[in-house]
């Protein structure tokens, strides 16, 4: 059967990913205004730890959010200085800190390929996709929160299309998601995604992954994915609540955190398994079947 073809780890794409792009106050300030209470500007400035604290405390009840309007210039300057230092030393940019220095070549295949490529492991991964999809559907049905399902479907689409549809990288909004997916694949290319058991419990361990140094980059990528989707969903919820009679209620805050947790947690096993088999050069049919298994169990668990 045909393989996945070019994974788009070409020198041109790597050069784009290895770009040392500076951060800009002209972007940070609008993010502070629109999403700052959720730490959106700090995630943009690659400060996920404090961004997460802002998210969990709603910007320190608004006080931290107000203070940050004075700190943004300093944070932008610090980020840009670090990027310039990395470029001078030949280190990868901050968003690819888990990768080797620029100019070093990738191995012809992932070092874990032989260990993870057996048929038995493919069956085990299928079971994990069942568990992940079923758990997500049950969560949505139990709590009435369906936004993580939308995010999971988007992750599947990004993974499937990103390795086959080159035009994705040229579209204004989808370009960012495409580059995010490339960074995730590069992480798994150089780091073992793990076996079925560790993937099955990724939901439980996801919240603590950022504490493990080797998995910190993976956690940051999924946290970034979860935060942006959750912020988008929450903005729509706030607009809807404001246009009605209920206004801003505690349920919106509760839904925000539950959506973030579910999006972050359930995306991890699905994303890891799909990217694992993309990197193993599985046929298109295998990748689509694995995706279909997750979608099928999501749907059946909703009823």
PDB file of N, CA, C and O in Angstrom, residues 9 96 98-99 112 181-193 202 213-219 221 279:
ATOM      1  N   UNK A   9       8.970  17.742   5.662  1.00  0.00           N
ATOM      2  CA  UNK A   9      10.101  18.155   6.483  1.00  0.00           C
ATOM      3  C   UNK A   9      11.224  18.636   5.563  1.00  0.00           C
ATOM      4  O   UNK A   9      12.397  18.416   5.813  1.00  0.00           O
ATOM      5  N   UNK A  96      10.768  25.852  19.002  1.00  0.00           N
ATOM      6  CA  UNK A  96      11.301  24.537  18.639  1.00  0.00           C
ATOM      7  C   UNK A  96      12.482  24.183  19.541  1.00  0.00           C
ATOM      8  O   UNK A  96      13.452  23.571  19.101  1.00  0.00           O
ATOM      9  N   UNK A  98      12.924  21.967  21.596  1.00  0.00           N
ATOM     10  CA  UNK A  98      13.172  20.533  21.748  1.00  0.00           C
ATOM     11  C   UNK A  98      13.955  19.957  20.578  1.00  0.00           C
ATOM     12  O   UNK A  98      14.359  18.795  20.599  1.00  0.00           O
ATOM     13  N   UNK A  99      14.196  20.768  19.533  1.00  0.00           N
ATOM     14  CA  UNK A  99      14.858  20.276  18.338  1.00  0.00           C
ATOM     15  C   UNK A  99      16.360  20.528  18.408  1.00  0.00           C
ATOM     16  O   UNK A  99      16.831  21.339  19.209  1.00  0.00           O
ATOM     17  N   UNK A 112      12.300   5.581  17.300  1.00  0.00           N
ATOM     18  CA  UNK A 112      11.371   4.659  17.944  1.00  0.00           C
ATOM     19  C   UNK A 112      10.539   3.870  16.920  1.00  0.00           C
ATOM     20  O   UNK A 112       9.660   3.093  17.312  1.00  0.00           O
ATOM     21  N   UNK A 181       0.843  22.175  13.680  1.00  0.00           N
ATOM     22  CA  UNK A 181       0.864  20.736  13.435  1.00  0.00           C
ATOM     23  C   UNK A 181       2.258  20.259  13.044  1.00  0.00           C
ATOM     24  O   UNK A 181       2.687  19.164  13.424  1.00  0.00           O
ATOM     25  N   UNK A 182       2.986  21.068  12.280  1.00  0.00           N
ATOM     26  CA  UNK A 182       4.363  20.707  11.923  1.00  0.00           C
ATOM     27  C   UNK A 182       5.245  20.631  13.167  1.00  0.00           C
ATOM     28  O   UNK A 182       6.074  19.725  13.301  1.00  0.00           O
ATOM     29  N   UNK A 183       5.081  21.591  14.071  1.00  0.00           N
ATOM     30  CA  UNK A 183       5.882  21.557  15.296  1.00  0.00           C
ATOM     31  C   UNK A 183       5.561  20.320  16.118  1.00  0.00           C
ATOM     32  O   UNK A 183       6.460  19.701  16.710  1.00  0.00           O
ATOM     33  N   UNK A 184       4.274  19.940  16.168  1.00  0.00           N
ATOM     34  CA  UNK A 184       3.894  18.745  16.917  1.00  0.00           C
ATOM     35  C   UNK A 184       4.508  17.497  16.290  1.00  0.00           C
ATOM     36  O   UNK A 184       5.035  16.626  16.989  1.00  0.00           O
ATOM     37  N   UNK A 185       4.473  17.399  14.945  1.00  0.00           N
ATOM     38  CA  UNK A 185       5.060  16.240  14.284  1.00  0.00           C
ATOM     39  C   UNK A 185       6.567  16.189  14.492  1.00  0.00           C
ATOM     40  O   UNK A 185       7.148  15.120  14.688  1.00  0.00           O
ATOM     41  N   UNK A 186       7.197  17.346  14.457  1.00  0.00           N
ATOM     42  CA  UNK A 186       8.636  17.384  14.699  1.00  0.00           C
ATOM     43  C   UNK A 186       8.969  16.941  16.122  1.00  0.00           C
ATOM     44  O   UNK A 186       9.988  16.286  16.349  1.00  0.00           O
ATOM     45  N   UNK A 187       8.121  17.305  17.071  1.00  0.00           N
ATOM     46  CA  UNK A 187       8.356  16.857  18.444  1.00  0.00           C
ATOM     47  C   UNK A 187       8.313  15.338  18.512  1.00  0.00           C
ATOM     48  O   UNK A 187       9.189  14.690  19.100  1.00  0.00           O
ATOM     49  N   UNK A 188       7.278  14.740  17.911  1.00  0.00           N
ATOM     50  CA  UNK A 188       7.158  13.284  17.960  1.00  0.00           C
ATOM     51  C   UNK A 188       8.223  12.594  17.116  1.00  0.00           C
ATOM     52  O   UNK A 188       8.570  11.443  17.368  1.00  0.00           O
ATOM     53  N   UNK A 189       8.718  13.292  16.100  1.00  0.00           N
ATOM     54  CA  UNK A 189       9.786  12.701  15.291  1.00  0.00           C
ATOM     55  C   UNK A 189      11.029  12.470  16.143  1.00  0.00           C
ATOM     56  O   UNK A 189      11.754  11.495  15.960  1.00  0.00           O
ATOM     57  N   UNK A 190      11.277  13.363  17.067  1.00  0.00           N
ATOM     58  CA  UNK A 190      12.483  13.283  17.892  1.00  0.00           C
ATOM     59  C   UNK A 190      12.211  12.776  19.304  1.00  0.00           C
ATOM     60  O   UNK A 190      13.149  12.617  20.085  1.00  0.00           O
ATOM     61  N   UNK A 191      10.936  12.529  19.645  1.00  0.00           N
ATOM     62  CA  UNK A 191      10.571  12.032  20.975  1.00  0.00           C
ATOM     63  C   UNK A 191       9.532  10.927  20.827  1.00  0.00           C
ATOM     64  O   UNK A 191       8.527  11.106  20.143  1.00  0.00           O
ATOM     65  N   UNK A 192       9.770   9.811  21.464  1.00  0.00           N
ATOM     66  CA  UNK A 192       8.865   8.664  21.388  1.00  0.00           C
ATOM     67  C   UNK A 192       7.473   9.056  21.892  1.00  0.00           C
ATOM     68  O   UNK A 192       7.335   9.507  23.036  1.00  0.00           O
ATOM     69  N   UNK A 193       6.413   8.894  21.072  1.00  0.00           N
ATOM     70  CA  UNK A 193       5.062   9.239  21.526  1.00  0.00           C
ATOM     71  C   UNK A 193       4.589   8.384  22.698  1.00  0.00           C
ATOM     72  O   UNK A 193       3.710   8.797  23.450  1.00  0.00           O
ATOM     73  N   UNK A 202      -3.236   9.294  28.953  1.00  0.00           N
ATOM     74  CA  UNK A 202      -2.773  10.644  28.677  1.00  0.00           C
ATOM     75  C   UNK A 202      -3.769  11.664  29.233  1.00  0.00           C
ATOM     76  O   UNK A 202      -3.385  12.742  29.671  1.00  0.00           O
ATOM     77  N   UNK A 213      10.054  17.414  32.447  1.00  0.00           N
ATOM     78  CA  UNK A 213      10.890  18.183  31.527  1.00  0.00           C
ATOM     79  C   UNK A 213      10.845  17.647  30.104  1.00  0.00           C
ATOM     80  O   UNK A 213      10.728  18.399  29.140  1.00  0.00           O
ATOM     81  N   UNK A 214      10.917  16.304  29.944  1.00  0.00           N
ATOM     82  CA  UNK A 214      10.982  15.729  28.602  1.00  0.00           C
ATOM     83  C   UNK A 214       9.684  15.965  27.839  1.00  0.00           C
ATOM     84  O   UNK A 214       9.679  16.074  26.619  1.00  0.00           O
ATOM     85  N   UNK A 215       8.553  16.057  28.544  1.00  0.00           N
ATOM     86  CA  UNK A 215       7.262  16.217  27.899  1.00  0.00           C
ATOM     87  C   UNK A 215       6.760  17.656  27.949  1.00  0.00           C
ATOM     88  O   UNK A 215       5.630  17.942  27.563  1.00  0.00           O
ATOM     89  N   UNK A 216       7.590  18.572  28.432  1.00  0.00           N
ATOM     90  CA  UNK A 216       7.128  19.940  28.602  1.00  0.00           C
ATOM     91  C   UNK A 216       6.757  20.579  27.275  1.00  0.00           C
ATOM     92  O   UNK A 216       5.765  21.303  27.167  1.00  0.00           O
ATOM     93  N   UNK A 217       7.564  20.321  26.230  1.00  0.00           N
ATOM     94  CA  UNK A 217       7.265  20.909  24.924  1.00  0.00           C
ATOM     95  C   UNK A 217       5.954  20.361  24.372  1.00  0.00           C
ATOM     96  O   UNK A 217       5.158  21.106  23.785  1.00  0.00           O
ATOM     97  N   UNK A 218       5.720  19.064  24.570  1.00  0.00           N
ATOM     98  CA  UNK A 218       4.459  18.466  24.127  1.00  0.00           C
ATOM     99  C   UNK A 218       3.288  19.101  24.863  1.00  0.00           C
ATOM    100  O   UNK A 218       2.269  19.458  24.267  1.00  0.00           O
ATOM    101  N   UNK A 219       3.425  19.249  26.186  1.00  0.00           N
ATOM    102  CA  UNK A 219       2.361  19.847  26.984  1.00  0.00           C
ATOM    103  C   UNK A 219       2.086  21.280  26.539  1.00  0.00           C
ATOM    104  O   UNK A 219       0.922  21.705  26.457  1.00  0.00           O
ATOM    105  N   UNK A 221       2.496  22.549  23.571  1.00  0.00           N
ATOM    106  CA  UNK A 221       1.808  22.547  22.286  1.00  0.00           C
ATOM    107  C   UNK A 221       0.322  22.253  22.460  1.00  0.00           C
ATOM    108  O   UNK A 221      -0.530  22.941  21.873  1.00  0.00           O
ATOM    109  N   UNK A 279       3.990   9.512  11.009  1.00  0.00           N
ATOM    110  CA  UNK A 279       5.449   9.437  10.971  1.00  0.00           C
ATOM    111  C   UNK A 279       5.941   8.033  10.640  1.00  0.00           C
ATOM    112  O   UNK A 279       7.051   7.868  10.122  1.00  0.00           O
TER     113      UNK A 279
END
